[in-house]
Each structure stands twice: as structure tokens, then as C-alpha cells.
mmCIF file of C-alpha atoms and ligand atoms in Angstrom:
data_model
loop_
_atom_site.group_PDB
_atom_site.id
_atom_site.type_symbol
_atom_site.label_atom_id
_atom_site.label_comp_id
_atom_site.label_asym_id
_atom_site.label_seq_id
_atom_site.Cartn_x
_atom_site.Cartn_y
_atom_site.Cartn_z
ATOM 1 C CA UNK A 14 0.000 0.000 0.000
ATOM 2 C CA UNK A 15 1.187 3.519 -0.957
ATOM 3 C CA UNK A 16 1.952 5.786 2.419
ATOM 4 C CA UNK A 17 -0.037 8.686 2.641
ATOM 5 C CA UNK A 18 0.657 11.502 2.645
ATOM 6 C CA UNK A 19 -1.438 14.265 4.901
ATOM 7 C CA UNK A 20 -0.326 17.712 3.792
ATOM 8 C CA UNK A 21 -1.544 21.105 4.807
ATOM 9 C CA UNK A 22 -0.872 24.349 2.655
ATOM 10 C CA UNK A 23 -1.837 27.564 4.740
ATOM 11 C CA UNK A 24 -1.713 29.939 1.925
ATOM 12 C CA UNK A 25 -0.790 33.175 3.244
ATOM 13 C CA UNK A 26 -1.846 32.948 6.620
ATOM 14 C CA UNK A 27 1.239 32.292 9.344
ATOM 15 C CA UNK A 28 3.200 34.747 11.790
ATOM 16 C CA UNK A 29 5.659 33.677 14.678
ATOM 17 C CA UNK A 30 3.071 33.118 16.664
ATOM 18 C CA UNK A 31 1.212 30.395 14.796
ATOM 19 C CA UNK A 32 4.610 28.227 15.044
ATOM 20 C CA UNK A 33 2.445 26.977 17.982
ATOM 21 C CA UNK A 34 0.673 25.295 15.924
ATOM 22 C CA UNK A 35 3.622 23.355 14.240
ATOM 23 C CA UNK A 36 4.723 22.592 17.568
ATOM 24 C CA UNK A 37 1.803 21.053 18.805
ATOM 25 C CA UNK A 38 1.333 18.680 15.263
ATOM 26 C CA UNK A 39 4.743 18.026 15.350
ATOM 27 C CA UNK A 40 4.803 16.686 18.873
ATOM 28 C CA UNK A 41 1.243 14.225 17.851
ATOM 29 C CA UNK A 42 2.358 12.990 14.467
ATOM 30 C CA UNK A 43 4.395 9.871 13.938
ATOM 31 C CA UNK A 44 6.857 8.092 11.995
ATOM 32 C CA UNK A 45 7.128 4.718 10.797
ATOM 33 C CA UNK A 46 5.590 2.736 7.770
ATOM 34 C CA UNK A 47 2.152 2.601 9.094
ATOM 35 C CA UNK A 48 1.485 6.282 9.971
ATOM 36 C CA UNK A 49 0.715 8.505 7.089
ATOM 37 C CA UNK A 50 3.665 11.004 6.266
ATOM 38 C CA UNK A 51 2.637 14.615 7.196
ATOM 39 C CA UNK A 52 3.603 18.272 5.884
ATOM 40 C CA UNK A 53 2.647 21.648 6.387
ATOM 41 C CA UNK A 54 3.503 24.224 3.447
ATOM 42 C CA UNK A 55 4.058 27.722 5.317
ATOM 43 C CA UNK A 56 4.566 30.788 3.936
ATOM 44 C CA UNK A 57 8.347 31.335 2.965
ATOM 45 C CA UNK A 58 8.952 33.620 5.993
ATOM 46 C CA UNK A 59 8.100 31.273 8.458
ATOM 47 C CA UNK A 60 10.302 28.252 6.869
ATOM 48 C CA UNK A 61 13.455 28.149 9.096
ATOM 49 C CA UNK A 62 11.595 28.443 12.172
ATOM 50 C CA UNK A 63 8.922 25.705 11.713
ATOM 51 C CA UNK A 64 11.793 23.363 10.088
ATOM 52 C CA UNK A 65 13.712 24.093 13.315
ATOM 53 C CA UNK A 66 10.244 23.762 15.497
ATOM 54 C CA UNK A 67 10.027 20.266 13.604
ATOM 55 C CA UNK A 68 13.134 19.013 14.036
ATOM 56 C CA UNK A 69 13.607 15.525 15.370
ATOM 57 C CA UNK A 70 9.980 14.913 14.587
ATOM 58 C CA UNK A 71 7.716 13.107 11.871
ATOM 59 C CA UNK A 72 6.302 16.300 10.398
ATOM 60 C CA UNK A 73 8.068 17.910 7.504
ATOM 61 C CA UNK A 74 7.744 21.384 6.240
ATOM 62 C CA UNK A 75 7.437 22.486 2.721
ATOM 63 C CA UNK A 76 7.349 25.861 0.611
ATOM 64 C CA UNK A 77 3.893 26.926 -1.587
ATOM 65 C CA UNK A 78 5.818 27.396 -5.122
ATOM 66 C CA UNK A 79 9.436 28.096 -6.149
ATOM 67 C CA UNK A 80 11.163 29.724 -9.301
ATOM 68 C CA UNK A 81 11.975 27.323 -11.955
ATOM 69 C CA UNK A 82 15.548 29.156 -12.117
ATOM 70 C CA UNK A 83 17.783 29.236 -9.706
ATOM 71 C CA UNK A 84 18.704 32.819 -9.087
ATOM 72 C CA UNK A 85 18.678 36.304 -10.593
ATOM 73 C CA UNK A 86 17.196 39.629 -10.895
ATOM 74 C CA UNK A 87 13.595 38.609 -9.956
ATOM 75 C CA UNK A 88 12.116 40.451 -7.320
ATOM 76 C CA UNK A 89 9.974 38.682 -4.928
ATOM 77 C CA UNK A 90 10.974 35.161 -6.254
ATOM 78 C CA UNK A 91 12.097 32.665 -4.180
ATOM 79 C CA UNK A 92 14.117 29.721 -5.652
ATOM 80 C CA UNK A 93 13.789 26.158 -4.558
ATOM 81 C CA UNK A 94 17.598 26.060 -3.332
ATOM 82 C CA UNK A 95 16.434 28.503 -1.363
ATOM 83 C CA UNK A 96 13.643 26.625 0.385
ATOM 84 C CA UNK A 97 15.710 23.725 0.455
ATOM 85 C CA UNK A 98 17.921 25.658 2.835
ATOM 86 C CA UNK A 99 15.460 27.043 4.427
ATOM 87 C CA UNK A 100 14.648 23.637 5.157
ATOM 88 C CA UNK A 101 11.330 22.605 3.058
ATOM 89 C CA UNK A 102 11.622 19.389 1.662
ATOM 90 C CA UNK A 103 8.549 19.447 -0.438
ATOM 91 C CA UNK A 104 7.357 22.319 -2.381
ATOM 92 C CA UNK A 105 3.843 22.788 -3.881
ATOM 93 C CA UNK A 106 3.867 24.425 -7.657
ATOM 94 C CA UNK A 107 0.955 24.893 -9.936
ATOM 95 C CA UNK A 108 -1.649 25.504 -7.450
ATOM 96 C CA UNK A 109 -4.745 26.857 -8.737
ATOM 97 C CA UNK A 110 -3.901 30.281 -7.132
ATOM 98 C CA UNK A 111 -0.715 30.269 -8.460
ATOM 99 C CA UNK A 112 -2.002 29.860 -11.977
ATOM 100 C CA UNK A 113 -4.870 31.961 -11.959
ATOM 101 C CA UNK A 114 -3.537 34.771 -9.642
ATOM 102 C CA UNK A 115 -0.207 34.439 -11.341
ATOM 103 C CA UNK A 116 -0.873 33.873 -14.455
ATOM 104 C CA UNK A 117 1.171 30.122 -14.305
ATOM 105 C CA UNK A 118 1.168 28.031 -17.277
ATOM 106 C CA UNK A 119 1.932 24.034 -17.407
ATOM 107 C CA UNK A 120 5.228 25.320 -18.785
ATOM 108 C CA UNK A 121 5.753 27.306 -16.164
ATOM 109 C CA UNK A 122 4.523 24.245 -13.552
ATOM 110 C CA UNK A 123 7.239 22.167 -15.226
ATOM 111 C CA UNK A 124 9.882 23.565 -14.870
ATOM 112 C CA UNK A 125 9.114 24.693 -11.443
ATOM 113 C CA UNK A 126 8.824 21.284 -10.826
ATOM 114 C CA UNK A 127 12.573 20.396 -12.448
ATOM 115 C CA UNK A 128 13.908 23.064 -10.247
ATOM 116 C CA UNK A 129 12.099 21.288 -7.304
ATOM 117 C CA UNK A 130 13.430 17.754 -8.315
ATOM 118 C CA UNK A 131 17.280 19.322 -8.677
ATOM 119 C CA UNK A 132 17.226 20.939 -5.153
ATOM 120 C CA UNK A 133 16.277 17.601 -3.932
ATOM 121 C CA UNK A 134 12.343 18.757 -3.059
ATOM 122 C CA UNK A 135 9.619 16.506 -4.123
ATOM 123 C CA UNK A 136 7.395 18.487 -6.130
ATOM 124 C CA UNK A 137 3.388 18.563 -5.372
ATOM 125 C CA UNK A 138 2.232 18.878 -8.764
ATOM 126 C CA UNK A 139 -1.454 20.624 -8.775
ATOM 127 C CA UNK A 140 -4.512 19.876 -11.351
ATOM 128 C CA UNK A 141 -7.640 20.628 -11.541
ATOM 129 C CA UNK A 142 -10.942 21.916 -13.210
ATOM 130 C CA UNK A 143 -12.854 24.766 -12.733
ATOM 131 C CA UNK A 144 -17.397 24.709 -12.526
ATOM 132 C CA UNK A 145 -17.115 25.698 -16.358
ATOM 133 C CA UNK A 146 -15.151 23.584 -17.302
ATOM 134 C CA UNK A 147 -17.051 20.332 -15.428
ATOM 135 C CA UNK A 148 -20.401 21.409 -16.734
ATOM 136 C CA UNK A 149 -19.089 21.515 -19.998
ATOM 137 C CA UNK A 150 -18.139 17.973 -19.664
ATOM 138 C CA UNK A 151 -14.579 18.776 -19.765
ATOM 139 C CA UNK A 152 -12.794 17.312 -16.411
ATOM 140 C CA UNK A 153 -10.967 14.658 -17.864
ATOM 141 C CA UNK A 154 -9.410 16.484 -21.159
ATOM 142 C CA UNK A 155 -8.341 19.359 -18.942
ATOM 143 C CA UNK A 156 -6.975 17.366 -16.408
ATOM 144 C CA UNK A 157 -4.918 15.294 -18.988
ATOM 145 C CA UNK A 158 -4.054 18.206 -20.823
ATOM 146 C CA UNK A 159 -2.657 19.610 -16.791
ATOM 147 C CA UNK A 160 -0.934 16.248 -16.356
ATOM 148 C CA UNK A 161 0.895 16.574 -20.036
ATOM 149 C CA UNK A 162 1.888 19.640 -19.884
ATOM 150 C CA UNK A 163 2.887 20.304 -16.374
ATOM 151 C CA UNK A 164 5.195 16.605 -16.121
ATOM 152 C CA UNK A 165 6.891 17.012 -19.261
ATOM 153 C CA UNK A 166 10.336 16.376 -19.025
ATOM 154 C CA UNK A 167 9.759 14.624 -15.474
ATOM 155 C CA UNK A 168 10.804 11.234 -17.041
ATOM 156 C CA UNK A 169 10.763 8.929 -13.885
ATOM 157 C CA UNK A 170 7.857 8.457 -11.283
ATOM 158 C CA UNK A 171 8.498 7.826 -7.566
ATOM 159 C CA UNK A 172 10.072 11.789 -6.760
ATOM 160 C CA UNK A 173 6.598 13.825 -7.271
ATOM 161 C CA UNK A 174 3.019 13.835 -5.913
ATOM 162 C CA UNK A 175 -0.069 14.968 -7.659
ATOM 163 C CA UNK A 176 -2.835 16.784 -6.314
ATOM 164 C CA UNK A 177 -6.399 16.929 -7.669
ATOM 165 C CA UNK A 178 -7.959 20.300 -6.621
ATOM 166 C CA UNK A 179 -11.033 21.248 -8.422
ATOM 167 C CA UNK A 180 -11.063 24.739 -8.201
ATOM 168 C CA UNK A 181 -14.894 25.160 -7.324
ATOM 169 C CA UNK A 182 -13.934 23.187 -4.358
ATOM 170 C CA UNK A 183 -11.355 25.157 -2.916
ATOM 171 C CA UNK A 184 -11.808 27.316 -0.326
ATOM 172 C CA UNK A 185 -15.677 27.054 -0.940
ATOM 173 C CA UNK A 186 -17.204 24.633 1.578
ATOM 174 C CA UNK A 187 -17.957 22.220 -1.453
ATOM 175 C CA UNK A 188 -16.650 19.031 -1.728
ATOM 176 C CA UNK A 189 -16.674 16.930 -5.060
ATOM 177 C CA UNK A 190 -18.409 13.625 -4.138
ATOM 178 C CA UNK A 191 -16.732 10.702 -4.232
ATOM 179 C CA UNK A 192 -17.875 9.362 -7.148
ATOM 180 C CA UNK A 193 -16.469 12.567 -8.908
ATOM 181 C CA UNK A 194 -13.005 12.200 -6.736
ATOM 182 C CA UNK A 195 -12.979 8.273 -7.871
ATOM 183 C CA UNK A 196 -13.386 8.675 -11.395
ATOM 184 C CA UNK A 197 -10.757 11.836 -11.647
ATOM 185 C CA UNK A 198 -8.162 9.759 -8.919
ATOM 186 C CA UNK A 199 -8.580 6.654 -11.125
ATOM 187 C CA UNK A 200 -8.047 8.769 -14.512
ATOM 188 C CA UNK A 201 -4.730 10.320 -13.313
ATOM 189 C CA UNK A 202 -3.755 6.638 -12.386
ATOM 190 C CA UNK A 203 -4.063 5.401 -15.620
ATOM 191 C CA UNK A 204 -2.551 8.295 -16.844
ATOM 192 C CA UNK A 205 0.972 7.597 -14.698
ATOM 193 C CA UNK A 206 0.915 4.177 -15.350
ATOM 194 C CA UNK A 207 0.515 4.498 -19.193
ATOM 195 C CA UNK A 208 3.255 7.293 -18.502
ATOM 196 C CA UNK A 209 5.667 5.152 -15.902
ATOM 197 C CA UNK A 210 5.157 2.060 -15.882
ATOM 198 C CA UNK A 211 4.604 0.142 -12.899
ATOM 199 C CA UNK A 212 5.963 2.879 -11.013
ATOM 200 C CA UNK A 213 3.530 5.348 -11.988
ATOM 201 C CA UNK A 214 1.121 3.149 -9.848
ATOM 202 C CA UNK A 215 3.416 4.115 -6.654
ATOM 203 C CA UNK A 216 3.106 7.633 -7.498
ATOM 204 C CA UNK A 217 0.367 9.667 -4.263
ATOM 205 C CA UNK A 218 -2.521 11.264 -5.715
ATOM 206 C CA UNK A 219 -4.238 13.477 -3.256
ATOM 207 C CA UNK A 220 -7.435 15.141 -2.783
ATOM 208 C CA UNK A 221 -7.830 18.739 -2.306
ATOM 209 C CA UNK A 222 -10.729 21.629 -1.724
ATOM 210 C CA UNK A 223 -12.683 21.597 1.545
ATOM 211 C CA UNK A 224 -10.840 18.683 3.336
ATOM 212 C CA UNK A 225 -12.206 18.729 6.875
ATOM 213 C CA UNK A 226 -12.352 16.440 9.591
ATOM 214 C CA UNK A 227 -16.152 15.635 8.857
ATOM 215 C CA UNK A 228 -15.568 15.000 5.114
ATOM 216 C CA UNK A 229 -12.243 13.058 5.593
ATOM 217 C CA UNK A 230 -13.449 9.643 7.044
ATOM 218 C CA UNK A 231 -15.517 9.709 3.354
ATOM 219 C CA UNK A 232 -13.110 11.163 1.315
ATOM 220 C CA UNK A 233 -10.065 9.218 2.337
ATOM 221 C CA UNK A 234 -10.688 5.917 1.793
ATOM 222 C CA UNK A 235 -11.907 6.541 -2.138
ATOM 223 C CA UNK A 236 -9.656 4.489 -4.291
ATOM 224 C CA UNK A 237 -6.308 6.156 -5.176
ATOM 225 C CA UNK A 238 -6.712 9.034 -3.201
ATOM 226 C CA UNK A 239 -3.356 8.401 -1.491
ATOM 227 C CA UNK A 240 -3.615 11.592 0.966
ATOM 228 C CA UNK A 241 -5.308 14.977 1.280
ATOM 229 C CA UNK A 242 -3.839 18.778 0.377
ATOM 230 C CA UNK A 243 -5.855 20.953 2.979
ATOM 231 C CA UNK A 244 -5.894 24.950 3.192
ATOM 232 C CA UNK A 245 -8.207 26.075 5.551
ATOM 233 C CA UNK A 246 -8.377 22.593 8.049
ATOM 234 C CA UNK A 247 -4.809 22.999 8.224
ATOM 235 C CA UNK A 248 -4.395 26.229 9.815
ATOM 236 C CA UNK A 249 -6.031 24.428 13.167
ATOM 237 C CA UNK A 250 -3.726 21.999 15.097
ATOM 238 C CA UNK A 251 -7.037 19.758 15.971
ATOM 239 C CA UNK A 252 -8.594 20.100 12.665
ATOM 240 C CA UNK A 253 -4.968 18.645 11.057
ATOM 241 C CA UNK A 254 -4.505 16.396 13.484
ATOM 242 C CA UNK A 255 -7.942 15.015 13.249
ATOM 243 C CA UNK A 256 -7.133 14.050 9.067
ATOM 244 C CA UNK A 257 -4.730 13.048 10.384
ATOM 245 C CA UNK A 258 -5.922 10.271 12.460
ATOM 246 C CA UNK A 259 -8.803 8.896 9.827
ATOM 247 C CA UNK A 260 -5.773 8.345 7.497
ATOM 248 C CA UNK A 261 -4.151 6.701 10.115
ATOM 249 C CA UNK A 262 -6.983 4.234 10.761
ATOM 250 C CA UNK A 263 -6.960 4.007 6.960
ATOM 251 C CA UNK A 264 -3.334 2.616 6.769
ATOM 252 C CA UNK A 265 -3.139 -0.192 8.865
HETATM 253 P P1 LIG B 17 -9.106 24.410 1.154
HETATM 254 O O1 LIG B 17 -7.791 24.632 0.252
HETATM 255 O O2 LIG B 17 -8.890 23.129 1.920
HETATM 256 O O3 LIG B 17 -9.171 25.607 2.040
HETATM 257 O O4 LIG B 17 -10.257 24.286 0.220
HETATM 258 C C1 LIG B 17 -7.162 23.554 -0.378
HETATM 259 C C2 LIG B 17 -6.016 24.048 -1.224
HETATM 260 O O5 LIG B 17 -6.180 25.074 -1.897
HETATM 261 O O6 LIG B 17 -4.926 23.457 -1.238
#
């Protein structure tokens, strides 16, 4: 069985203060084969401290999208040897904010994801649809299209993670069911392994928009949803924590 992987991504929310928060998942979370693996993605700022707040324990920390080069004259970027140092060892890139705020394309995504890979991160590759585009009947092509165009040049599986976000889902309260979630987890499955190879099956797909601990205990055990990406759940210790456990139950 593939480890989960329980990650939370608190946008820009995050001062000194809220390290409390690290510290008190950090001190709950385990590590060992048969506890899912867990991450928070804080804002850049607050990197060294939490990966110092974490230290010793089973939580790692992670940036919310890098530069795919390496260093320069662009203001306000942040490159992944950067977070690396920092001491992030995952870094989400293509999130739906990133490419609609931002103006990211798949390109972009890619080689975001390349710089990721060569700083020694493990990319968290986003996808998803938004309502137009799934009441046009369109889910599937745009989410291949995603996958295409944000892994090229990623030629082995096993050092990224997908995430399936459907934009109308973020941030909104509304979940997809799980019949939606099934049929878009088992699409980007097929996808890796037509892609990979057997290793493609190995790759974690998880489920993001509106993960909370009353949705999780449904969400979760969907087949390969290998994990969750959570915003706003994520920003509370007990809300985390408590994802955290249904996965748990979910692993053994
Ligand atoms: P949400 O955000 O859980 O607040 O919907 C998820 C995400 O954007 O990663």
C-alpha cells in the first residue's frame, strides 16, 4: 500500500506566533511505515523556524511554489535552493492560485517542478478543473491536458506527488463527491501508469478543496486518493490532526 501523505498548505496565513501550531502537530504525528507522512507548506517567511520547530519529529515542512531558475534579478521570487535551505523538503507548484492569480502556465509548472526535483524537493504537482469547465463535460481532457503539460520532461515516477484540486472546491465549503473524486483519482492513475510504468502506480494522488475532519473519514478511503492537500483545516492543530488520524486508521 502507498503511504499517505497528509499535507496542509496555509496559503498566506502564518506569523511567529502560529509556530504553535507546528509545535503542537509536530509533537502528535508519527513516523514509521504505518502512519501517514505529514507536511505543512508555510509561507516562505516562516520556513526556518517551523523546520527548526520540527526538528527531530515526523512532520516535515514544505514551501507553496518556487522559481523554476535558480537565481537572478527577480524580485519577490524565491528559488527552490532557497527553500531547500530554508529547510522545506517538499514544495507545492501549480496551485490553482498560483495559476490563476499568477498567471502560471503548465510550462511554467514544469519547470518549477525540475527546479524542485534538482534541489532535492519533491514536487506537489497541482490539477484541476474549474465549474465551467465540469459542466461543460470537460474534467478529464483538462486534467490530462494539466498532467501533459505540467510533467513534461519529469521522465521517472516515484520523486513527485499529484494533487487533484477542483477549483470550485477550494476554499468554498464544497466538496466533489466521491464518485467525482474516484473517477478523476482513477483517470490520473491510468494516466501515470501508461506514462511510468509500474511505477507510476506508486506515485500519491491526493485530494484537495474543503478537506475537513467531517468530510475526511468519506473522502479518504476513495480508491487512489493516497492523501489529502488541505488549506483552511490545516491552519487548526485539531482540525490537522484530526485528518490526520482517519488516514491513520486508513493505513493499517
Ligand atoms: P481548502 O484549500 O482546503 O481551504 O479548500 C485547499 C487548497 O487550496 O490546497
Amino acid at each position: 500500500m502507498v503511504r499517505k501523505l497528509i499535507a496542509g498548505n496555509w496559503k498566506m496565513n502564518g506569523l511567529k506566533a502560529d509556530l504553535e501550531t507546528i509545535r503542537q502537530v509536530s509533537a502528535h504525528v508519527n513516523s514509521g511505515e504505518t502512519a501517514p507522512e505529514t507536511l505543512l507548506c508555510v509561507p516562505a517567511t516562516l520556513l526556518s523556524a517551523a523546520a527548526e520547530t520540527a526538528r527531530g519529529t515526523a512532520l516535515a515542512v514544505g514551501g507553496q511554489t518556487c522559481s523554476k531558475l535558480e537565481k537572478g534579478a527577480f524580485t519577490g521570487d524565491i528559488s527552490a535552493p532557497m527553500l531547500a535551505e530554508a529547510g522545506a523538503t517538499y514544495v507545492i507548484v501549480g496551485h490553482s492560485e498560483r495559476r490563476t492569480g499568477h498567471g502560471e502556465t503548465d510550462a511554467e509548472v514544469a519547470g518549477q517542478a525540475a527546479a524542485a526535483l534538482k534541489s532535492g524537493l519533491t514536487p506537489i504537482i497541482c490539477v484541476g478543473e474549474t465549474l465551467a469547465e465540469r459542466e461543460a463535460g470537460a474534467t478529464l481532457r483538462i486534467i490530462e491536458s494539466q498532467l501533459r503539460g505540467s510533467l513534461e520532461g519529469l521522465e521517472t515516477a516515484g520523486s513527485f506527488v499529484i494533487a487533484y484540486e477542483p477549483l470550485w472546491a477550494i476554499g468554498t465549503g464544497k466538496v466533489a463527491t466521491t464518485g467525482q473524486i474516484a473517477e478523476v483519482h482513477g483517470f490520473i492513475r491510468a494516466f501515470l501508469a501508461g506514462r511510468y510504468g509500474a511505477p507510476g502506480n506508486a506515485v500519491r494522488i491526493l485530494y484537495g478543496g474543503s478537506l475537513n475532519p467531517s468530510n475526511a473519514p468519506e473522502i479518504l478511503p476513495v480508491p487512489n486518493v493516497d492523501g489529502g492537500l488541505i488549506g483552511g483545516a490545516s491552519l487548526k492543530a485539531a482540525d490537522f490532526l484530526s485528518i490526520y488520524e482517519t488516514a491513520r486508521a486508513l493505513q493499517v
